[in-house]
mmCIF file of C-alpha atoms in Angstrom:
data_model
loop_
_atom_site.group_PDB
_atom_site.id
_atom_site.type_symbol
_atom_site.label_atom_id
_atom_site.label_comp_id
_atom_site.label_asym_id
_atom_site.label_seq_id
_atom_site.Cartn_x
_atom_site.Cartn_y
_atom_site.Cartn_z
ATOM 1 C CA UNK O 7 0.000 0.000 0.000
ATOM 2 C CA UNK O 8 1.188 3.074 -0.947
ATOM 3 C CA UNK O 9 1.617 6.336 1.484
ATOM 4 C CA UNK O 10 -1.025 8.000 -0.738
ATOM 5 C CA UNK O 11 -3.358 5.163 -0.104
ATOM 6 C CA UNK O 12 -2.754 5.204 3.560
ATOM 7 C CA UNK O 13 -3.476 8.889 3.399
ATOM 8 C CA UNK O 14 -6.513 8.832 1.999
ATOM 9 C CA UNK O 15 -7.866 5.885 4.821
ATOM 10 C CA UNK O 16 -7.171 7.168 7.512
ATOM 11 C CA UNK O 17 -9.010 10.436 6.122
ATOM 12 C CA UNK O 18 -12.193 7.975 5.928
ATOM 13 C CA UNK O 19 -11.490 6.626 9.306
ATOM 14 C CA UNK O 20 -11.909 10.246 10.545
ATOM 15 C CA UNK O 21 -15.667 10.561 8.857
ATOM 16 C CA UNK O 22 -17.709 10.619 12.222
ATOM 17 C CA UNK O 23 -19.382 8.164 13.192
ATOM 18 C CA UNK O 24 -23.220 8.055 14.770
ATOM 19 C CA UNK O 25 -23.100 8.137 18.343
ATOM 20 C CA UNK O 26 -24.309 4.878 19.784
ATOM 21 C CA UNK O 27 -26.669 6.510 22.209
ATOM 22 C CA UNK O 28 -28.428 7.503 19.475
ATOM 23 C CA UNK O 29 -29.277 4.332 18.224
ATOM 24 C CA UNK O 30 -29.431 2.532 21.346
ATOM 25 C CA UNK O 31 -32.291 4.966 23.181
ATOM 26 C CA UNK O 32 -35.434 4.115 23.970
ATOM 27 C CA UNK O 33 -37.950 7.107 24.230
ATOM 28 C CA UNK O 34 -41.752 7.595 24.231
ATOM 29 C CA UNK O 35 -42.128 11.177 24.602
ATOM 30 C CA UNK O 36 -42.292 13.583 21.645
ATOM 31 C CA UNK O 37 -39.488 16.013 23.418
ATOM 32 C CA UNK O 38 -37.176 12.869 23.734
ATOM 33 C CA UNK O 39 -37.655 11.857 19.793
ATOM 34 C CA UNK O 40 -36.793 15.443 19.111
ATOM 35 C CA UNK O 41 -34.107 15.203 21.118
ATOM 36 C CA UNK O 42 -32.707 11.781 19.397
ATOM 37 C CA UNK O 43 -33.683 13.243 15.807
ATOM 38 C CA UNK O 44 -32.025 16.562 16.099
ATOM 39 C CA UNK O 45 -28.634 14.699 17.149
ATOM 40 C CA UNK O 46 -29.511 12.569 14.051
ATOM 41 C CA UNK O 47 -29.996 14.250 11.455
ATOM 42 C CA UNK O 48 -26.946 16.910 13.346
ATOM 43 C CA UNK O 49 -25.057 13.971 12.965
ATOM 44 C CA UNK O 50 -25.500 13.195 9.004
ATOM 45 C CA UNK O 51 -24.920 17.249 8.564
ATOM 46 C CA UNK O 52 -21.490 16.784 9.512
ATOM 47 C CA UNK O 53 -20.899 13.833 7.155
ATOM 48 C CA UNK O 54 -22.731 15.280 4.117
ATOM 49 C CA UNK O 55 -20.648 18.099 4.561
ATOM 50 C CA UNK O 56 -16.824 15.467 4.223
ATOM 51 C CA UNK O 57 -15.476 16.269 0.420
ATOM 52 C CA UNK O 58 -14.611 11.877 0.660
ATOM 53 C CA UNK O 59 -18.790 11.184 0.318
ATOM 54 C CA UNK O 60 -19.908 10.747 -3.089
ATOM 55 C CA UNK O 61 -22.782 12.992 -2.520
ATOM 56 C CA UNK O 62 -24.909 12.931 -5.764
ATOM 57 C CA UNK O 63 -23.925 9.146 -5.723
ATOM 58 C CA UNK O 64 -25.590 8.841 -1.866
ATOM 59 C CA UNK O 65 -28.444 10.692 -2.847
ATOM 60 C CA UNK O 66 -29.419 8.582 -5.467
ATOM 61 C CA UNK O 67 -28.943 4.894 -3.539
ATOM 62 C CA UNK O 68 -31.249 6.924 -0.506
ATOM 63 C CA UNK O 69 -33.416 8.103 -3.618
ATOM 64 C CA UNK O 70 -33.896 4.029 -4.865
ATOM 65 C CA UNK O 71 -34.328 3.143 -0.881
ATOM 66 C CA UNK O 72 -36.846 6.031 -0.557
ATOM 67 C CA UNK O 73 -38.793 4.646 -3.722
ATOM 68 C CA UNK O 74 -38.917 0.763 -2.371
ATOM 69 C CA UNK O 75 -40.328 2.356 0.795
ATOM 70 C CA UNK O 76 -43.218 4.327 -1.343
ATOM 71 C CA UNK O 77 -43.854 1.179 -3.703
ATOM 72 C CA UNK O 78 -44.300 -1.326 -0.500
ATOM 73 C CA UNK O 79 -46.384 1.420 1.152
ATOM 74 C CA UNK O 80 -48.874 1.451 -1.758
ATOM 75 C CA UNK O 81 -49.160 -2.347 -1.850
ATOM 76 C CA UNK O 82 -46.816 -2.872 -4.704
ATOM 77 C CA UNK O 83 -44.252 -5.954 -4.701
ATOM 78 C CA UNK O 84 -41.822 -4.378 -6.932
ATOM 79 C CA UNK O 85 -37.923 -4.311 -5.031
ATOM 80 C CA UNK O 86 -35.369 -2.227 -5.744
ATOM 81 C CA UNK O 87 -33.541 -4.766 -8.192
ATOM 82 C CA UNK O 88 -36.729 -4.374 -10.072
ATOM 83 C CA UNK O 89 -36.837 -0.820 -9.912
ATOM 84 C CA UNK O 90 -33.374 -0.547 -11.346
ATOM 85 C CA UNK O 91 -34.518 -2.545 -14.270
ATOM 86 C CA UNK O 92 -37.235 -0.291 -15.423
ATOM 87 C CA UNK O 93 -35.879 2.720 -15.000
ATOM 88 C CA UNK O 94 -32.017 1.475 -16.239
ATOM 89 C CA UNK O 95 -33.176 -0.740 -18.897
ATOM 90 C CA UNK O 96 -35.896 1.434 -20.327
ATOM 91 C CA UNK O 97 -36.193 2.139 -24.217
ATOM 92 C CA UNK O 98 -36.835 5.215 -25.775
ATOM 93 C CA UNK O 99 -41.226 5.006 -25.927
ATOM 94 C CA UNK O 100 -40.806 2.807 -22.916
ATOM 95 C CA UNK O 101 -43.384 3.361 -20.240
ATOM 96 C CA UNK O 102 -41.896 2.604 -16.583
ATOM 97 C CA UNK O 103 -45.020 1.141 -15.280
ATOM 98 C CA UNK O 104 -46.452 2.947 -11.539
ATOM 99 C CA UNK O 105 -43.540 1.285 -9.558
ATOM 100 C CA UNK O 106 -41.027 3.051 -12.427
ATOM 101 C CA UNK O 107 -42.835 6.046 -12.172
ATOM 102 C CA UNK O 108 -42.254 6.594 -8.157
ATOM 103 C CA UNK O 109 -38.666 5.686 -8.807
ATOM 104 C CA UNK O 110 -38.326 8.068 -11.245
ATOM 105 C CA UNK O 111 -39.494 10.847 -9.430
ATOM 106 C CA UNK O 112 -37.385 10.368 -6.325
ATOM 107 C CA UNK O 113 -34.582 10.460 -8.584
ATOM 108 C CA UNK O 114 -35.367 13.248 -10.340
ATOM 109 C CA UNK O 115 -36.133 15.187 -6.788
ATOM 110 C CA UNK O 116 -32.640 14.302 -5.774
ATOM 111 C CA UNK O 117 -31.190 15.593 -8.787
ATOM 112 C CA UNK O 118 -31.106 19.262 -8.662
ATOM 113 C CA UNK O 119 -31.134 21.736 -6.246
ATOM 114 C CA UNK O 120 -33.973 22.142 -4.343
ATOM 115 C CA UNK O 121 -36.478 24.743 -5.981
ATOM 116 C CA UNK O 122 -40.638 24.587 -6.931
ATOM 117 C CA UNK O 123 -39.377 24.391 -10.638
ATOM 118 C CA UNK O 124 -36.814 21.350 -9.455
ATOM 119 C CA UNK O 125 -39.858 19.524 -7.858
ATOM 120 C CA UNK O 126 -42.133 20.314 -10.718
ATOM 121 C CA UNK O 127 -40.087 18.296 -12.706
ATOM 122 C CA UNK O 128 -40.273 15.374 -10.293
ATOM 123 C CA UNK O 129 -44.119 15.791 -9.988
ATOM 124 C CA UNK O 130 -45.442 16.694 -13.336
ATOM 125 C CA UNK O 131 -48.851 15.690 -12.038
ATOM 126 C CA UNK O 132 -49.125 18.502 -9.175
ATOM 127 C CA UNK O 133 -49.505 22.328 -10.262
ATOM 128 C CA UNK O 134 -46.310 24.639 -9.416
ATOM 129 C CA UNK O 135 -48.430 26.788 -7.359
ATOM 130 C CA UNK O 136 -49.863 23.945 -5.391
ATOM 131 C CA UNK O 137 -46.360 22.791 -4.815
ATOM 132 C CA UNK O 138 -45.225 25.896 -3.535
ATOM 133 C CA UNK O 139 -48.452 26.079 -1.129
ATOM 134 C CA UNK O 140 -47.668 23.314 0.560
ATOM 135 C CA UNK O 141 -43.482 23.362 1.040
ATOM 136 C CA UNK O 142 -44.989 27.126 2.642
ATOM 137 C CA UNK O 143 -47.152 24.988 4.979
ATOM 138 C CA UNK O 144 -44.937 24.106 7.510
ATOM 139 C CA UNK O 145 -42.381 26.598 9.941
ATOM 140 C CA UNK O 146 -40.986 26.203 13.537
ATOM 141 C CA UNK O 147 -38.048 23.738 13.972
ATOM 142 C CA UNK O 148 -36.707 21.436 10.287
ATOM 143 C CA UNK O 149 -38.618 17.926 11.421
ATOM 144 C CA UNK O 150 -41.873 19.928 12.459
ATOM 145 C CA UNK O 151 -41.646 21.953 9.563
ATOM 146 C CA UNK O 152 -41.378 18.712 7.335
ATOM 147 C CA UNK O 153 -44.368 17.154 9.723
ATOM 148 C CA UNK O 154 -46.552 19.595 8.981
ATOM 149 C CA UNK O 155 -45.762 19.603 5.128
ATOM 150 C CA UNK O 156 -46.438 16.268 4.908
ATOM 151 C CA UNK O 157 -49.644 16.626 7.088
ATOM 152 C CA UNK O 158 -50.864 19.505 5.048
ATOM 153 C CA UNK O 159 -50.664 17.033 1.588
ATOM 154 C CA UNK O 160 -52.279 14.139 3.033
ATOM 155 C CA UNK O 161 -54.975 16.319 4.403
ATOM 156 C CA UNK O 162 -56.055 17.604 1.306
ATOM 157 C CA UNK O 163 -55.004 14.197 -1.019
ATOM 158 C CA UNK O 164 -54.960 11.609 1.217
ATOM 159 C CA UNK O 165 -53.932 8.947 -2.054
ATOM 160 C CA UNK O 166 -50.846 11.343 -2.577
ATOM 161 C CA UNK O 167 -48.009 9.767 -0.467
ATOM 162 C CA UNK O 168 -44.958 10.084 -3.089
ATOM 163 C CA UNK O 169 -46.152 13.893 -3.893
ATOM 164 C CA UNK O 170 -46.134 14.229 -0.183
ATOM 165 C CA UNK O 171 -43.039 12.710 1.118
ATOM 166 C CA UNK O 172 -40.751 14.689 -1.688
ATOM 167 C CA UNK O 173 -42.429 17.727 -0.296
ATOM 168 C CA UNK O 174 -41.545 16.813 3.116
ATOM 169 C CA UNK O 175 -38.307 15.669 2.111
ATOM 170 C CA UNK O 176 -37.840 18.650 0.394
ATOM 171 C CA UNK O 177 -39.139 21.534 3.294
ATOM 172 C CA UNK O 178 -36.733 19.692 5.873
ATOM 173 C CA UNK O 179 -33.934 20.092 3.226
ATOM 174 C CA UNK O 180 -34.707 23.446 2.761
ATOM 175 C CA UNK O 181 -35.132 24.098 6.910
ATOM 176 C CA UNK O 182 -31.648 22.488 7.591
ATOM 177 C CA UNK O 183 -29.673 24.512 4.531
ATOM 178 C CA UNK O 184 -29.322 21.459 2.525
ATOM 179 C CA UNK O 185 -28.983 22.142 -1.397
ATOM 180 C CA UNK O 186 -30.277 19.019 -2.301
ATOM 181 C CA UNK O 187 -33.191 16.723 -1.049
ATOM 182 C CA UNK O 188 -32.115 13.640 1.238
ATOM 183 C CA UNK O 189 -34.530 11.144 1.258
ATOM 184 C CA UNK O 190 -35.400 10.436 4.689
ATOM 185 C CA UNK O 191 -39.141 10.226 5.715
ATOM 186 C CA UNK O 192 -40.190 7.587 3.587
ATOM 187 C CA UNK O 193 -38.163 4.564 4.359
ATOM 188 C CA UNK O 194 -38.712 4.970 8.259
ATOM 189 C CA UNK O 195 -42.606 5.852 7.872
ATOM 190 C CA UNK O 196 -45.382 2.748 7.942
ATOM 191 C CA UNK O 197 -48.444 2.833 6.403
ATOM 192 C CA UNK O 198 -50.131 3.250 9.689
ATOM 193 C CA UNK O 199 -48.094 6.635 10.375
ATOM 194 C CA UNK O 200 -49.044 8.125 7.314
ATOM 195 C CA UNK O 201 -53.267 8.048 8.494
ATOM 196 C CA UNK O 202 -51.938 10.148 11.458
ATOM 197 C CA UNK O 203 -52.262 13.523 12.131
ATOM 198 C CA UNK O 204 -51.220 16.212 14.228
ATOM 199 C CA UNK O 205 -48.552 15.383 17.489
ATOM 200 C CA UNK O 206 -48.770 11.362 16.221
ATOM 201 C CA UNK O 207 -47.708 12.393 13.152
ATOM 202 C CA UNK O 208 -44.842 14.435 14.372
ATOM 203 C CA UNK O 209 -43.658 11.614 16.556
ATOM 204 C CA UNK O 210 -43.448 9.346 14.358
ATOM 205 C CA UNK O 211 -41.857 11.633 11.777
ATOM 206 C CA UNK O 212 -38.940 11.649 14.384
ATOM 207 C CA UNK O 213 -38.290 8.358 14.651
ATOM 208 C CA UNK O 214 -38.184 7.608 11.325
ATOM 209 C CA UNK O 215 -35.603 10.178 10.473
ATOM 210 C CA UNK O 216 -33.865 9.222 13.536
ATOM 211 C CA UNK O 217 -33.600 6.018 11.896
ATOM 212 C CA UNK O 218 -33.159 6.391 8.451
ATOM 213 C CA UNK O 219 -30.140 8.975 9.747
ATOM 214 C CA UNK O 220 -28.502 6.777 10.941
ATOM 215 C CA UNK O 221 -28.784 4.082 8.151
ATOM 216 C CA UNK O 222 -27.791 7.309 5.742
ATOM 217 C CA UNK O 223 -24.767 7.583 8.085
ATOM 218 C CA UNK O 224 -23.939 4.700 7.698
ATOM 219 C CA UNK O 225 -24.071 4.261 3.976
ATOM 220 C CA UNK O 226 -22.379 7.330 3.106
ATOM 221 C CA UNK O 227 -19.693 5.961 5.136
ATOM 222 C CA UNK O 228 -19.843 2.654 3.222
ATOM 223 C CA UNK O 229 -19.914 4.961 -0.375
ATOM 224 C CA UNK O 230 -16.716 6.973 0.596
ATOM 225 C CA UNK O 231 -14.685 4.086 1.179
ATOM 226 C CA UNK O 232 -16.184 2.399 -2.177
ATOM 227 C CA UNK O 233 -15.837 5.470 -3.944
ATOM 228 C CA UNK O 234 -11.888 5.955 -2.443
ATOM 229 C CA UNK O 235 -11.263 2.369 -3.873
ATOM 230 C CA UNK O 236 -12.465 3.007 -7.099
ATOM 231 C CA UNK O 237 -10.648 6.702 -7.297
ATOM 232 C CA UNK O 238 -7.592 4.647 -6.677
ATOM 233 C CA UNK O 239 -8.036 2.189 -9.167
ATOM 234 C CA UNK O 240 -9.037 4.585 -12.186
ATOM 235 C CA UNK O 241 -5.048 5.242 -12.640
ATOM 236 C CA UNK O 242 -4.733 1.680 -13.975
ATOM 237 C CA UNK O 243 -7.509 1.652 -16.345
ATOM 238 C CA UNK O 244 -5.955 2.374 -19.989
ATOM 239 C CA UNK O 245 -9.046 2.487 -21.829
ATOM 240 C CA UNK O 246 -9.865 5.848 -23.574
ATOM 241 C CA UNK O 247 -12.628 7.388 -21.889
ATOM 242 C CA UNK O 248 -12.208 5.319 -19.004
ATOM 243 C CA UNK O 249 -12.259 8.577 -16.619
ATOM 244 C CA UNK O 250 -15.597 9.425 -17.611
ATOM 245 C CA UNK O 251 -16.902 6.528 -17.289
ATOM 246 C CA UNK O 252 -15.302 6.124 -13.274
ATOM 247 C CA UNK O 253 -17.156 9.813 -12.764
ATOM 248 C CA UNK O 254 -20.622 7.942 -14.071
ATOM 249 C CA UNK O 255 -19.905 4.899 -11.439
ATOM 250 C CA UNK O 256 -19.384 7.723 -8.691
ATOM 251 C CA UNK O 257 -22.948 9.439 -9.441
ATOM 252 C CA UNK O 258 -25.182 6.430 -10.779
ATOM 253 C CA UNK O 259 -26.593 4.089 -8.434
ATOM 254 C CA UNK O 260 -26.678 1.370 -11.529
ATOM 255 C CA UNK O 261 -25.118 1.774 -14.735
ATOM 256 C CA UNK O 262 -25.430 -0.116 -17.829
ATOM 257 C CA UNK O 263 -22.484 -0.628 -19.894
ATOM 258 C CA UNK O 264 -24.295 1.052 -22.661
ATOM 259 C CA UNK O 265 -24.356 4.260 -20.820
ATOM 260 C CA UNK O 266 -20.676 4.498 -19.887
ATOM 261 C CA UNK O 267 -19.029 7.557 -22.801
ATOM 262 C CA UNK O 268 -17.137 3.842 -24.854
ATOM 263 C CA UNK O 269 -17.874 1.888 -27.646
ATOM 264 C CA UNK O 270 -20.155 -0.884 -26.193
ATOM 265 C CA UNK O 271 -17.281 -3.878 -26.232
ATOM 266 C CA UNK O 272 -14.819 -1.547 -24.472
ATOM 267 C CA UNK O 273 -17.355 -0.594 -22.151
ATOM 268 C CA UNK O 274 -18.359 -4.328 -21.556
ATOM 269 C CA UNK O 275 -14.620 -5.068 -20.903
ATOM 270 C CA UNK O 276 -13.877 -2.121 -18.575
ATOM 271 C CA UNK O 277 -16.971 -3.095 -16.620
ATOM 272 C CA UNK O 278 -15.696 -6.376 -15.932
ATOM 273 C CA UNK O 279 -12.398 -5.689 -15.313
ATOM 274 C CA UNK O 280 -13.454 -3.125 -12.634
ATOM 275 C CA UNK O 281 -15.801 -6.231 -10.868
ATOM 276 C CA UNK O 282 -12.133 -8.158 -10.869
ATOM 277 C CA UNK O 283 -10.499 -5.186 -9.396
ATOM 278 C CA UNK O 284 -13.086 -4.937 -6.667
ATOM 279 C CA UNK O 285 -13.943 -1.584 -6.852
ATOM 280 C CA UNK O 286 -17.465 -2.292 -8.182
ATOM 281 C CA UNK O 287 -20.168 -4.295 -8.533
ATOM 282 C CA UNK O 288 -22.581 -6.412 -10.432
ATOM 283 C CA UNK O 289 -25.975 -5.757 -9.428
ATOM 284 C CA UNK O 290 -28.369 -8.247 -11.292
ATOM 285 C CA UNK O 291 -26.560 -11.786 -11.216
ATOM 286 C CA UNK O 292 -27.511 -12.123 -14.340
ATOM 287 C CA UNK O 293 -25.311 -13.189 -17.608
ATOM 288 C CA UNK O 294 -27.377 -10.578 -20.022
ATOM 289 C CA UNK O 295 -28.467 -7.011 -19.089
ATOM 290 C CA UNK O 296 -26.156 -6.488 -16.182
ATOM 291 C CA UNK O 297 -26.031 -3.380 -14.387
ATOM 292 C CA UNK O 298 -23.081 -2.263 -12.307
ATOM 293 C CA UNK O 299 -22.709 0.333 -9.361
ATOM 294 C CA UNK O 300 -20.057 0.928 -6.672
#
């Protein structure tokens, strides 16, 4: 191992690390979930903020996590494998299905900065003007702000959980200075949480971002030291374009060779000989339509 490479790991040993108390507390009270979400989702600040976290790249794996969570919620059996497939795999005329739909618009919430116009674009379906209503909905602290966002949707269209979880997503974003929306609320919400209202619906709007913090913690950990390997790896790769393609790996979630900027053989061949070096991954286990991610 070279110096360089030492370097560079012990800067990813110094990404910090969720406090165990946090995920170890038990609490009942609303002022005690506060407290445990706050020192959450204080927590994941500091690590979104590290230069070594692939940031568009751990937005879009929370983005596909986010979407599983919606597609379960509305009775759907589609998993994220699947998910991958329609949106990845999808031809020009193509239509994604309802599952390939929600997928699509969590990723295209996560994509740019955080703005009505941005969110229009993920939710074609709801008027500018209503989306701008409701992200005004909420004030007071960034998890009751996004509580009440996400209680003023369901209110008025109760059938509306992806519409309303981006916007929550979104207005917490917005309340903690984040460019970009995080995916959070969805994958920690049930079913059951999303018919309540009010202080029950704050409550368990903590928790779940207390918990899906933490996972996010945890991942973007997982991403920098993926992304590190494959940084350090890109040196030996002597196929032209092969640069490009390593930035693609380090924002897709799942690419297919026929995306990568190289003549589809070469792009075949560098895909594979990345899997042998380790520093990424086949996703489908299949032998035909493979995708690949870090």
């Amino acid at each position: 191992m070279t110096f360089a490479r030492q370097d560079h790991e012990s800067g990813l040993d110094t990404l910090p690390r969720m406090p165990s108390w946090v995920t170890s507390a038990r609490s009942e009270t609303l002022e005690d979930v506060a407290f445990l979400s706050g020192a959450a989702l204080g927590h994941l600040h500091l690590v979104l903020g590290r230069e070594e976290v692939p940031q568009t790249l751990l937005r879009e794996r929370l983005a596909l996590r986010a979407a599983e969570a919606c597609v379960t919620l509305s009775g759907r059996t589609e998993r994220a494998g699947e998910l991958r497939d329609m949106v990845n795999l999808l031809r020009p005329g193509d239509l994604p299905g309802p599952a390939g739909e929600t997928y699509l618009a969590w990723r295209r919430a996560v994509e740019r900065a955080v703005s009505v116009k941005a969110l229009g674009r993920a939710l074609p379906a709801v008027d500018l003007g209503q989306i701008a209503t409701w992200l005004d909905a909420g004030n007071g602290a960034p998890l009751t702000r996004a509580a009440v966002v996400l209680d003023a949707v369901l209110t008025e269209a109760p059938r509306a959980e992806v519409p309303a979880l981006i916007l929550a997503d979104a207005a917490l974003a917005q309340a903690l200075g984040w460019d970009h929306v995080v995916p959070l609320l969805a994958a920690g919400l049930k079913r059951t949480d999303l018919r309540k209202r009010g202080q029950n619906l704050r409550l368990a709007c903590h928790r779940a971002v207390t918990a899906s913090a933490v996972e996010a913690t945890r991942l973007a950990v997982d991403l920098a030291r993926r992304a590190a390997l494959l940084k350090g790896v890109a040196p030996k790769l002597r196929a032209k374009g092969a640069g490009e393609a390593v930035e693609v790996f380090l924002t897709q979630d799942a690419v297919a060779p026929g995306a990568l900027p190289l003549p589809d053989r070469a792009a075949r061949r560098l895909c594979d000989r990345l899997v042998d070096l380790g520093a990424v991954r086949e996703l489908t286990g299949r032998d035909t339509f493979r995708l690949y991610g870090v």
